[in-house]
Amino acid sequence: MGYVSIEQFNEACRLRKTIDGELNRIAVTDDIQEIKQIACYFRINF
C-alpha cells in the first residue's frame, strides 16, 4: 500500500467521522423520516 498525502488522510478522517456520527444518529432516533433523510444524503454524496 502506498503513502497518502496529508490532504487525503484528512479527507478520509473527515469522511469516517461523518459516517460515524450519522450511524450514531440513526441508532438513537425513532423518527423514520430522519433515517430516510440520512440514507438519502449518503446515497447522493458518497
Coordinates of N, CA and C in Angstrom, one line a residue:
M1 N 0.8 -1.2 0.0 CA 0.0 0.0 0.0 C 0.9 1.2 0.0
G2 N 0.5 2.2 -0.8 CA 1.3 3.4 -0.9 C 1.0 4.4 0.1
Y3 N 1.8 5.5 0.2 CA 1.5 6.6 1.1 C 0.4 7.5 0.6
V4 N -0.2 8.2 1.5 CA -1.2 9.2 1.1 C -0.7 10.5 1.6
S5 N -1.2 11.6 0.9 CA -0.9 12.9 1.3 C -1.7 13.3 2.6
I6 N -1.3 14.3 3.2 CA -2.0 14.8 4.4 C -3.4 15.2 4.1
E7 N -3.6 15.8 2.9 CA -4.9 16.2 2.5 C -5.8 14.9 2.3
Q8 N -5.3 13.9 1.7 CA -6.0 12.6 1.5 C -6.4 12.0 2.9
F9 N -5.4 12.0 3.8 CA -5.6 11.5 5.1 C -6.7 12.3 5.9
N10 N -6.6 13.6 5.8 CA -7.6 14.4 6.5 C -9.0 14.2 5.9
E11 N -9.1 14.1 4.6 CA -10.4 13.8 3.9 C -11.0 12.5 4.4
A12 N -10.1 11.4 4.5 CA -10.6 10.1 4.9 C -11.0 10.2 6.4
C13 N -10.3 10.9 7.2 CA -10.7 11.1 8.6 C -12.1 11.8 8.7
R14 N -12.2 12.9 7.9 CA -13.5 13.6 7.9 C -14.6 12.8 7.5
L15 N -14.4 12.0 6.5 CA -15.5 11.1 6.0 C -15.8 10.1 7.0
R16 N -14.8 9.5 7.7 CA -15.1 8.5 8.7 C -15.9 9.1 9.9
K17 N -15.5 10.3 10.3 CA -16.2 11.0 11.4 C -17.7 11.3 11.0
T18 N -17.9 11.7 9.8 CA -19.2 11.9 9.3 C -20.1 10.6 9.3
I19 N -19.5 9.6 8.8 CA -20.2 8.3 8.8 C -20.5 7.8 10.2
D20 N -19.5 7.9 11.1 CA -19.8 7.5 12.5 C -20.9 8.3 13.1
G21 N -20.9 9.6 12.9 CA -21.9 10.5 13.5 C -23.3 10.2 13.0
E22 N -23.4 9.9 11.7 CA -24.7 9.6 11.1 C -25.2 8.3 11.6
L23 N -24.3 7.3 11.7 CA -24.7 6.0 12.2 C -25.1 6.0 13.6
N24 N -24.4 6.8 14.4 CA -24.9 7.0 15.8 C -26.2 7.7 15.9
R25 N -26.5 8.7 15.0 CA -27.8 9.3 15.0 C -28.9 8.4 14.6
I26 N -28.6 7.5 13.6 CA -29.6 6.5 13.2 C -29.9 5.6 14.4
A27 N -28.9 5.2 15.1 CA -29.0 4.3 16.3 C -29.9 4.8 17.4
V28 N -30.0 6.1 17.5 CA -30.7 6.7 18.7 C -32.1 7.3 18.3
T29 N -32.3 7.5 17.0 CA -33.6 8.1 16.6 C -34.7 7.1 16.5
D30 N -35.9 7.6 16.7 CA -37.1 6.8 16.5 C -37.9 7.4 15.3
D31 N -37.4 8.4 14.7 CA -38.0 9.1 13.6 C -37.6 8.5 12.2
I32 N -38.5 7.7 11.6 CA -38.2 7.0 10.4 C -37.9 8.0 9.3
Q33 N -38.5 9.2 9.3 CA -38.2 10.2 8.3 C -36.8 10.7 8.4
E34 N -36.3 10.8 9.6 CA -34.9 11.3 9.8 C -33.9 10.2 9.2
I35 N -34.2 9.0 9.5 CA -33.4 7.9 9.0 C -33.4 7.9 7.4
K36 N -34.5 8.1 6.8 CA -34.6 8.2 5.4 C -33.8 9.3 4.8
Q37 N -33.8 10.5 5.5 CA -33.1 11.6 5.1 C -31.6 11.3 5.1
I38 N -31.1 10.7 6.2 CA -29.7 10.4 6.3 C -29.3 9.4 5.2
A39 N -30.1 8.4 5.0 CA -29.8 7.4 3.9 C -29.7 8.1 2.6
C40 N -30.7 9.0 2.3 CA -30.7 9.7 1.0 C -29.4 10.5 0.9
Y41 N -29.0 11.2 2.0 CA -27.8 12.0 1.9 C -26.6 11.1 1.5
F42 N -26.5 10.0 2.1 CA -25.4 9.1 1.8 C -25.4 8.6 0.4
R43 N -26.6 8.3 -0.1 CA -26.7 7.8 -1.5 C -26.2 8.9 -2.5
I44 N -26.6 10.1 -2.2 CA -26.3 11.2 -3.1 C -24.8 11.6 -3.0
N45 N -24.3 11.7 -1.8 CA -22.9 12.2 -1.5 C -21.8 11.3 -1.5
F46 N -22.1 10.0 -1.3 CA -20.9 9.0 -1.2 C -21.0 7.9 -2.1

